[in-house]
């Protein structure tokens, strides 16, 4: 755990949950698992505020409860999940692509709630979809009618659960204890019992809440069963997408489609997180890709150009191919590091780094000779890479006897694990700076943005109430052309900062996958 990661986690918690939750999270990050009384003492916050902050963190799956001493619980911060909050837009976009707008709304509600019952998820999603439909001018954004909206959302929720994107939360097995044992059976994790929902009660609550009753007296049979996001399932999709895209760029789209079919077949008999998946036959792949011509040629190309991801292991069934995901992630990570060095230090530095990485250990004279770079330039590049921890130096002596003729040889080599952790630190620092920059620009122009929001709200109300064009134009002129141009410029900058956060998160994800498989 590093200082940059701690600063990033503190900033994310402060932005999304407030200062008190951030203080409690920072204390748990620095000092590890502690009981409530120690957190109250070390933070200096009121005991009730600390309890509320811990409840928020537990609700959003950012803190685990452990037994510190008999009948005394302690609280452990899951810091790896905190910066996953910045990945929420990617989760929502993935579900929108695969399950449509209803699935997107279901996942969005769970991400905001942390943990929720199925009835709460469906009712909240249905109300939001109906409100969005009304705000869009009365045209429904989905094809299902109002009476069946909750049924459609229930079906999408069940699909997401069965596909592993949503999972059931563990339930307490020992009631009445300060630190109950939380567990769940494996077969219940991704199964949805039909008796958990009463469709008639769902429809009644939706109608009551749309009529203005925010707390209707309607009971549901699923009050003790909570659901949450399964992050690992999303990360499997992200990892497979990165591997397919790399094959797409290196070969062509059909090769990426072929690799995707092999992944789906392998997951039927393999753990998706295993470094090496079980073999699949060419006959099985052909059944999946009936329209793909020249399948054998594509498999041969994948075997040669996938960086060790696709491996031929047998001849049964027309040929047996095995996917090595660890090799695929290693290849992606090495290419990422080469690109980072080239962008930061230039093409010559990238050439030097690749040469040393390929040959394990090299002398400085060898580096200059084989890279076809002058000795002075090679020395300068090696020094810069060594200073920034991309290269390591190994001292080698012919003999340890003290003698003037005893020559010491210095060999440069690459420790990829050290390089990956170094780049991770840069990513944490860059993400923190992007968030600070976004907050600073927003606070400096807060009044202008609030004025823009008020003007847009008044214009929208006038259009809905049948206002004339002159009235709308008069309200729009409350923002001067210079103010409008400044707002547009600010929104453009905010979008660029957001895109930079997404790009950094993709880099972080590849590096984290490498550390996972290398461990």
XYZ file of C-alpha atoms in Angstrom:
519
model
C 0.000 0.000 0.000
C 1.475 3.286 -1.099
C 1.093 6.953 -0.286
C -0.318 7.727 -3.745
C -2.956 5.010 -3.407
C -3.931 6.347 0.023
C -4.322 9.888 -1.350
C -6.412 8.594 -4.260
C -8.696 6.543 -1.984
C -9.126 9.497 0.380
C -10.021 11.813 -2.515
C -12.536 9.338 -3.998
C -14.236 8.732 -0.640
C -14.385 12.486 0.021
C -15.913 13.178 -3.389
C -18.591 10.473 -3.273
C -19.406 10.013 0.429
C -18.247 13.144 2.258
C -15.495 14.236 4.604
C -16.446 12.085 7.619
C -16.466 8.842 5.641
C -13.138 9.871 4.060
C -11.570 10.424 7.505
C -12.698 7.000 8.725
C -11.483 5.370 5.493
C -8.098 7.089 5.712
C -7.622 5.925 9.302
C -8.462 2.310 8.365
C -6.136 2.539 5.360
C -3.222 3.741 7.482
C -3.692 1.530 10.544
C -5.513 -1.542 9.265
C -8.393 -3.377 10.929
C -9.666 -1.739 14.157
C -12.765 -1.909 16.379
C -15.226 0.957 16.691
C -13.794 2.382 19.916
C -10.286 2.672 18.413
C -11.612 4.326 15.263
C -13.551 6.794 17.439
C -10.398 7.543 19.466
C -7.969 7.814 16.542
C -10.174 9.953 14.299
C -11.499 12.246 17.049
C -14.979 12.080 15.530
C -18.188 11.539 17.533
C -18.986 7.874 18.059
C -22.345 8.201 16.292
C -20.710 9.776 13.222
C -18.105 6.997 13.081
C -20.856 4.378 13.278
C -22.771 6.082 10.452
C -19.615 6.268 8.306
C -18.888 2.576 8.870
C -22.496 1.741 7.973
C -22.090 3.627 4.671
C -18.826 1.823 3.884
C -20.329 -1.585 4.724
C -23.441 -0.816 2.664
C -21.241 -0.084 -0.377
C -19.038 -3.194 0.150
C -15.938 -1.140 1.004
C -15.468 -2.500 4.557
C -15.500 -6.054 5.921
C -16.472 -6.954 9.467
C -14.100 -9.328 11.303
C -13.973 -10.660 14.841
C -11.207 -8.786 16.650
C -11.784 -10.368 20.060
C -14.669 -12.525 21.326
C -17.901 -10.584 20.687
C -15.955 -7.476 19.572
C -16.066 -6.769 15.796
C -13.341 -4.951 13.917
C -13.562 -3.212 10.543
C -11.189 -3.750 7.629
C -11.048 -1.376 4.652
C -11.062 -2.985 1.187
C -8.941 -0.305 -0.458
C -8.772 -2.159 -3.797
C -12.511 -1.593 -4.232
C -12.438 2.140 -3.549
C -10.932 3.232 -6.851
C -13.320 0.813 -8.592
C -15.857 3.603 -8.032
C -14.107 5.422 -10.885
C -14.822 2.344 -13.039
C -18.618 2.528 -12.557
C -19.257 4.222 -15.954
C -17.507 1.318 -17.693
C -19.677 -1.208 -15.829
C -22.849 0.620 -16.840
C -21.758 0.944 -20.478
C -20.923 -2.773 -20.699
C -24.358 -3.777 -19.391
C -26.069 -1.308 -21.731
C -24.339 -2.946 -24.699
C -25.276 -6.498 -23.685
C -28.656 -6.111 -21.936
C -30.121 -2.804 -23.112
C -31.429 0.200 -21.188
C -33.390 -1.835 -18.632
C -30.270 -3.781 -17.639
C -28.305 -0.535 -17.531
C -30.806 1.017 -15.119
C -30.787 -2.075 -12.859
C -26.986 -2.020 -12.569
C -26.955 1.768 -12.082
C -29.337 1.460 -9.115
C -27.260 -1.287 -7.482
C -24.015 0.664 -7.970
C -25.550 3.684 -6.235
C -27.139 1.649 -3.427
C -24.287 -0.795 -2.819
C -26.645 -3.514 -1.607
C -30.397 -3.645 -2.183
C -33.370 -5.997 -2.287
C -34.761 -7.116 -5.636
C -38.044 -5.271 -5.020
C -36.232 -1.990 -4.283
C -34.062 -2.396 -7.399
C -37.055 -3.041 -9.667
C -39.272 -0.279 -8.217
C -36.521 2.369 -8.303
C -35.439 1.389 -11.838
C -39.034 1.412 -13.099
C -39.721 4.883 -11.689
C -36.513 6.277 -13.187
C -37.290 4.798 -16.605
C -40.811 6.211 -16.578
C -39.567 9.650 -15.499
C -36.954 9.584 -18.267
C -39.689 8.662 -20.751
C -41.825 11.612 -19.633
C -38.882 14.031 -19.755
C -38.172 12.868 -23.295
C -41.531 14.241 -24.390
C -43.781 11.308 -23.610
C -42.219 8.908 -26.096
C -41.279 5.705 -24.336
C -37.604 4.848 -24.417
C -38.428 1.163 -24.163
C -40.857 -1.040 -25.988
C -42.675 -2.525 -22.968
C -45.899 -0.810 -21.817
C -46.346 0.705 -18.367
C -48.259 -2.300 -16.989
C -45.419 -4.699 -17.870
C -42.440 -2.461 -17.085
C -41.785 -4.105 -13.707
C -42.014 -7.571 -15.344
C -39.429 -6.549 -17.960
C -37.100 -5.230 -15.271
C -37.517 -8.418 -13.238
C -36.543 -10.476 -16.288
C -33.455 -8.331 -16.878
C -32.495 -8.621 -13.208
C -32.746 -12.417 -13.413
C -30.647 -12.425 -16.607
C -27.930 -10.361 -14.922
C -27.949 -12.696 -11.907
C -27.786 -15.853 -14.029
C -24.926 -14.385 -16.107
C -22.979 -13.615 -12.933
C -22.981 -9.800 -13.109
C -25.075 -9.573 -9.922
C -24.689 -11.877 -6.944
C -26.490 -12.539 -3.699
C -24.991 -11.065 -0.528
C -23.967 -13.420 2.299
C -26.468 -13.600 5.137
C -25.759 -13.881 8.900
C -25.824 -17.490 10.132
C -25.500 -16.730 13.855
C -28.124 -14.182 14.850
C -27.982 -12.230 18.088
C -24.181 -11.909 18.194
C -22.202 -8.656 17.820
C -20.078 -10.293 15.108
C -22.267 -12.800 13.220
C -20.838 -15.299 10.759
C -21.660 -14.279 7.166
C -21.875 -17.049 4.580
C -23.824 -18.231 1.547
C -24.102 -21.509 -0.330
C -22.431 -21.678 -3.727
C -25.627 -22.692 -5.536
C -27.501 -19.681 -4.079
C -24.941 -17.115 -5.218
C -26.329 -16.712 -8.763
C -29.825 -18.184 -8.468
C -33.037 -16.181 -8.090
C -35.908 -17.977 -6.300
C -39.224 -16.920 -7.923
C -40.972 -16.676 -4.540
C -38.834 -13.661 -3.617
C -41.021 -11.271 -5.643
C -44.722 -10.414 -5.607
C -45.467 -8.767 -8.965
C -48.775 -7.336 -7.756
C -47.095 -5.689 -4.757
C -44.408 -4.268 -7.067
C -47.019 -2.676 -9.339
C -48.918 -1.243 -6.361
C -45.770 0.351 -4.922
C -44.809 1.827 -8.296
C -48.259 3.379 -8.691
C -48.240 4.702 -5.112
C -44.809 6.294 -5.430
C -45.662 7.888 -8.760
C -48.787 9.298 -7.104
C -46.603 11.114 -4.539
C -46.472 8.618 -1.652
C -42.733 8.255 -0.959
C -43.176 5.583 1.738
C -46.141 3.345 0.887
C -47.156 0.650 3.373
C -46.563 -2.306 1.053
C -44.650 -5.397 2.183
C -42.454 -7.591 -0.023
C -41.337 -11.172 0.679
C -37.639 -10.500 -0.045
C -36.686 -8.059 2.720
C -33.863 -10.317 4.028
C -32.240 -11.082 0.643
C -29.809 -8.458 -0.670
C -28.017 -8.282 -4.007
C -24.781 -6.579 -5.071
C -22.470 -6.199 -8.061
C -20.034 -9.021 -8.843
C -16.960 -7.021 -9.878
C -14.984 -10.101 -10.935
C -17.512 -10.955 -13.643
C -17.158 -7.478 -15.147
C -13.379 -7.761 -14.983
C -13.495 -11.041 -16.924
C -15.346 -9.178 -19.677
C -12.844 -6.310 -19.618
C -9.874 -8.703 -19.758
C -11.360 -10.691 -22.651
C -12.150 -7.459 -24.477
C -8.534 -6.286 -24.164
C -7.248 -9.621 -25.485
C -9.711 -9.670 -28.406
C -8.925 -6.060 -29.305
C -5.194 -6.792 -29.339
C -5.764 -9.680 -31.790
C -8.089 -7.423 -33.792
C -5.317 -4.839 -34.148
C -2.560 -7.363 -34.814
C -4.434 -9.623 -37.281
C -8.006 -8.670 -38.268
C -11.575 -8.607 -36.836
C -12.311 -12.223 -37.824
C -9.314 -13.427 -35.817
C -10.640 -11.535 -32.806
C -14.050 -13.162 -33.320
C -12.393 -16.583 -33.485
C -10.549 -15.951 -30.214
C -13.791 -14.784 -28.581
C -15.499 -18.053 -29.559
C -12.603 -20.035 -28.079
C -12.928 -18.104 -24.811
C -16.655 -18.850 -24.545
C -16.095 -22.563 -25.197
C -13.254 -22.744 -22.663
C -15.349 -21.145 -19.908
C -17.794 -24.064 -20.028
C -15.195 -26.365 -18.471
C -12.657 -23.948 -16.935
C -12.368 -21.334 -14.238
C -12.303 -17.936 -16.024
C -9.475 -16.768 -13.742
C -7.230 -19.795 -14.304
C -3.895 -18.930 -15.973
C -4.426 -21.762 -18.486
C -7.862 -22.871 -19.715
C -8.893 -26.387 -20.712
C -8.384 -27.308 -24.400
C -11.133 -26.977 -27.009
C -11.304 -28.858 -30.296
C -11.444 -27.431 -33.790
C -14.788 -29.195 -34.285
C -16.301 -27.265 -31.333
C -14.922 -23.983 -32.676
C -16.325 -24.733 -36.134
C -19.777 -25.327 -34.615
C -19.586 -21.869 -33.039
C -18.275 -20.158 -36.184
C -20.155 -21.835 -39.003
C -19.839 -18.835 -41.333
C -16.085 -18.382 -40.857
C -14.066 -19.603 -43.812
C -10.419 -20.647 -43.525
C -10.801 -21.514 -39.822
C -7.682 -23.710 -39.750
C -5.612 -20.905 -41.269
C -6.886 -18.435 -38.679
C -6.057 -20.853 -35.868
C -2.553 -21.255 -37.275
C -2.102 -17.476 -37.412
C -3.402 -17.133 -33.842
C -0.951 -19.784 -32.687
C 1.943 -17.866 -34.238
C 0.959 -14.245 -33.539
C -1.017 -14.268 -30.278
C 2.035 -13.985 -28.048
C 1.620 -17.487 -26.619
C -2.088 -17.079 -25.879
C -3.260 -19.791 -28.333
C -1.348 -23.084 -28.078
C -1.777 -26.308 -30.065
C -1.762 -29.212 -27.572
C -3.220 -32.212 -29.474
C -4.697 -33.638 -32.667
C -8.036 -35.033 -31.408
C -11.210 -33.579 -32.922
C -9.288 -31.965 -35.781
C -6.847 -30.365 -33.328
C -6.886 -29.301 -29.676
C -6.134 -25.672 -28.799
C -5.554 -24.276 -25.323
C -5.712 -20.639 -24.228
C -2.988 -19.340 -21.925
C -4.424 -16.143 -20.438
C -1.304 -15.454 -18.368
C 0.791 -15.238 -21.550
C -1.813 -12.975 -23.174
C -1.765 -10.576 -20.210
C 2.047 -10.632 -20.162
C 2.149 -9.694 -23.849
C -0.340 -6.850 -23.304
C 1.651 -5.556 -20.337
C 4.977 -5.623 -22.177
C 3.470 -3.746 -25.139
C 1.961 -1.196 -22.743
C 5.314 -0.623 -21.019
C 7.116 -0.228 -24.357
C 4.550 2.382 -25.450
C 4.845 4.281 -22.162
C 8.642 4.421 -22.454
C 8.452 5.505 -26.084
C 5.984 8.303 -25.296
C 7.971 9.465 -22.271
C 11.593 9.038 -23.386
C 11.501 8.522 -27.156
C 11.914 5.655 -29.605
C 15.624 5.124 -28.863
C 14.926 4.586 -25.161
C 12.176 2.100 -26.043
C 14.634 0.261 -28.299
C 17.199 0.084 -25.502
C 14.620 -1.158 -22.997
C 13.313 -3.863 -25.367
C 16.865 -5.015 -26.098
C 17.773 -5.344 -22.400
C 14.443 -7.015 -21.612
C 14.962 -9.566 -24.385
C 18.579 -10.386 -23.427
C 18.053 -10.437 -19.645
C 21.407 -8.815 -18.726
C 23.675 -6.616 -20.826
C 26.773 -4.474 -20.483
C 26.674 -0.869 -21.557
C 29.009 -1.462 -24.486
C 26.808 -4.328 -25.707
C 23.754 -2.081 -25.496
C 25.375 0.624 -27.628
C 26.596 -1.900 -30.184
C 23.415 -3.965 -30.599
C 20.996 -1.042 -30.480
C 23.072 0.859 -33.081
C 23.144 3.947 -30.858
C 26.248 5.947 -29.957
C 27.939 5.085 -26.664
C 27.220 8.510 -25.212
C 23.528 8.385 -26.135
C 23.228 4.812 -24.884
C 24.815 5.825 -21.556
C 22.434 8.787 -21.229
C 19.346 6.692 -22.015
C 20.357 3.901 -19.632
C 20.980 6.451 -16.888
C 17.543 8.027 -17.352
C 15.809 4.650 -17.365
C 17.812 3.557 -14.311
C 16.966 6.790 -12.478
C 13.225 6.224 -13.042
C 13.438 2.548 -11.960
C 12.854 1.042 -15.395
C 16.299 -0.616 -15.298
C 18.185 -2.343 -12.498
C 21.958 -2.574 -12.122
C 23.789 -5.778 -11.187
C 27.394 -5.553 -10.009
C 29.584 -8.490 -11.009
C 33.211 -9.026 -9.984
C 35.641 -11.594 -11.318
C 36.977 -12.200 -7.828
C 36.353 -10.700 -4.410
C 40.081 -10.448 -3.634
C 41.163 -6.765 -3.401
C 43.381 -6.081 -6.361
C 43.877 -3.088 -8.701
C 43.533 -5.431 -11.674
C 40.223 -6.789 -10.447
C 37.650 -5.414 -12.886
C 34.030 -4.835 -11.879
C 31.359 -5.399 -14.531
C 28.012 -3.613 -14.338
C 25.087 -5.326 -16.024
C 21.754 -3.697 -16.772
C 18.618 -5.834 -16.446
C 14.829 -5.412 -16.240
C 12.585 -6.370 -13.315
C 9.122 -6.258 -14.878
C 7.301 -6.557 -11.545
C 9.163 -3.514 -10.241
C 8.429 -1.599 -13.465
C 4.721 -2.444 -13.263
C 4.486 -1.261 -9.653
C 6.338 1.919 -10.564
C 3.862 2.682 -13.378
C 0.963 1.876 -11.026
C 2.245 4.590 -8.690
C 2.301 7.034 -11.595
C -1.272 6.080 -12.489
C -2.492 6.609 -8.914
C -0.815 10.013 -8.822
C -2.194 10.993 -12.241
C -5.742 9.939 -11.269
C -5.495 11.984 -8.081
C -4.299 15.040 -10.029
C -7.124 14.662 -12.583
C -9.751 14.564 -9.824
C -8.220 17.630 -8.141
C -8.116 19.469 -11.479
C -11.759 18.613 -12.189
C -12.843 19.777 -8.730
C -10.819 22.983 -8.988
C -12.297 23.978 -12.336
C -15.790 23.173 -11.091
C -15.421 25.239 -7.900
C -13.863 28.212 -9.712
C -16.812 28.403 -12.133
C -19.543 27.202 -9.759
C -21.667 30.351 -10.028
C -21.562 30.331 -13.816
C -22.515 26.651 -13.947
C -25.390 27.223 -11.523
C -26.615 30.108 -13.661
C -26.470 27.886 -16.758
C -28.470 25.202 -14.924
C -31.135 27.704 -13.841
C -31.485 29.088 -17.371
C -31.803 25.598 -18.871
C -34.399 24.655 -16.246
C -36.511 27.744 -16.936
C -36.325 27.166 -20.710
C -37.399 23.533 -20.276
C -40.344 24.537 -18.079
C -41.423 27.156 -20.633
C -41.329 24.601 -23.447
C -43.405 22.111 -21.458
C -45.946 24.754 -20.457
C -46.305 26.086 -24.025
C -44.252 29.285 -23.758
C -43.708 31.412 -26.826
C -40.476 31.602 -28.767
C -39.964 35.202 -27.640
C -40.197 34.186 -23.991
C -37.716 31.353 -24.476
C -35.328 33.642 -26.357
C -35.557 36.264 -23.608
C -34.615 33.711 -20.959
C -31.756 32.323 -23.042
C -30.329 35.848 -23.379
C -29.752 35.867 -19.612
C -26.497 34.113 -20.512
C -24.253 36.430 -22.519
C -22.348 35.035 -25.525
C -19.063 35.231 -23.610
C -20.553 33.338 -20.649
C -22.012 30.719 -22.956
C -18.645 30.286 -24.704
C -16.910 29.957 -21.309
C -19.395 27.286 -20.210
C -18.884 25.331 -23.427
C -15.116 25.552 -23.017
C -15.386 24.364 -19.409
C -17.621 21.411 -20.368
C -15.165 20.428 -23.108
C -12.289 20.445 -20.611
C -14.336 18.408 -18.113
C -15.085 15.832 -20.811
C -11.382 15.577 -21.655
C -10.515 15.085 -17.981
C -13.175 12.373 -17.720
C -11.821 10.632 -20.845
C -8.317 10.794 -19.352
C -9.621 9.106 -16.171
C -11.150 6.313 -18.259
C -7.895 5.845 -20.182
C -5.859 5.699 -16.971
C -8.292 3.179 -15.537
C -7.777 0.926 -18.574
C -4.006 1.126 -18.022
C -4.474 0.363 -14.325
C -6.602 -2.653 -15.169
C -3.975 -4.240 -17.450
C -1.223 -3.702 -14.868
C -3.371 -5.183 -12.088
C -4.128 -8.218 -14.248
C -0.386 -8.713 -14.753
C 0.300 -8.625 -11.008
C -2.564 -11.054 -10.421
C -1.208 -13.650 -12.850
C 2.435 -13.136 -11.884
C 1.588 -13.862 -8.240
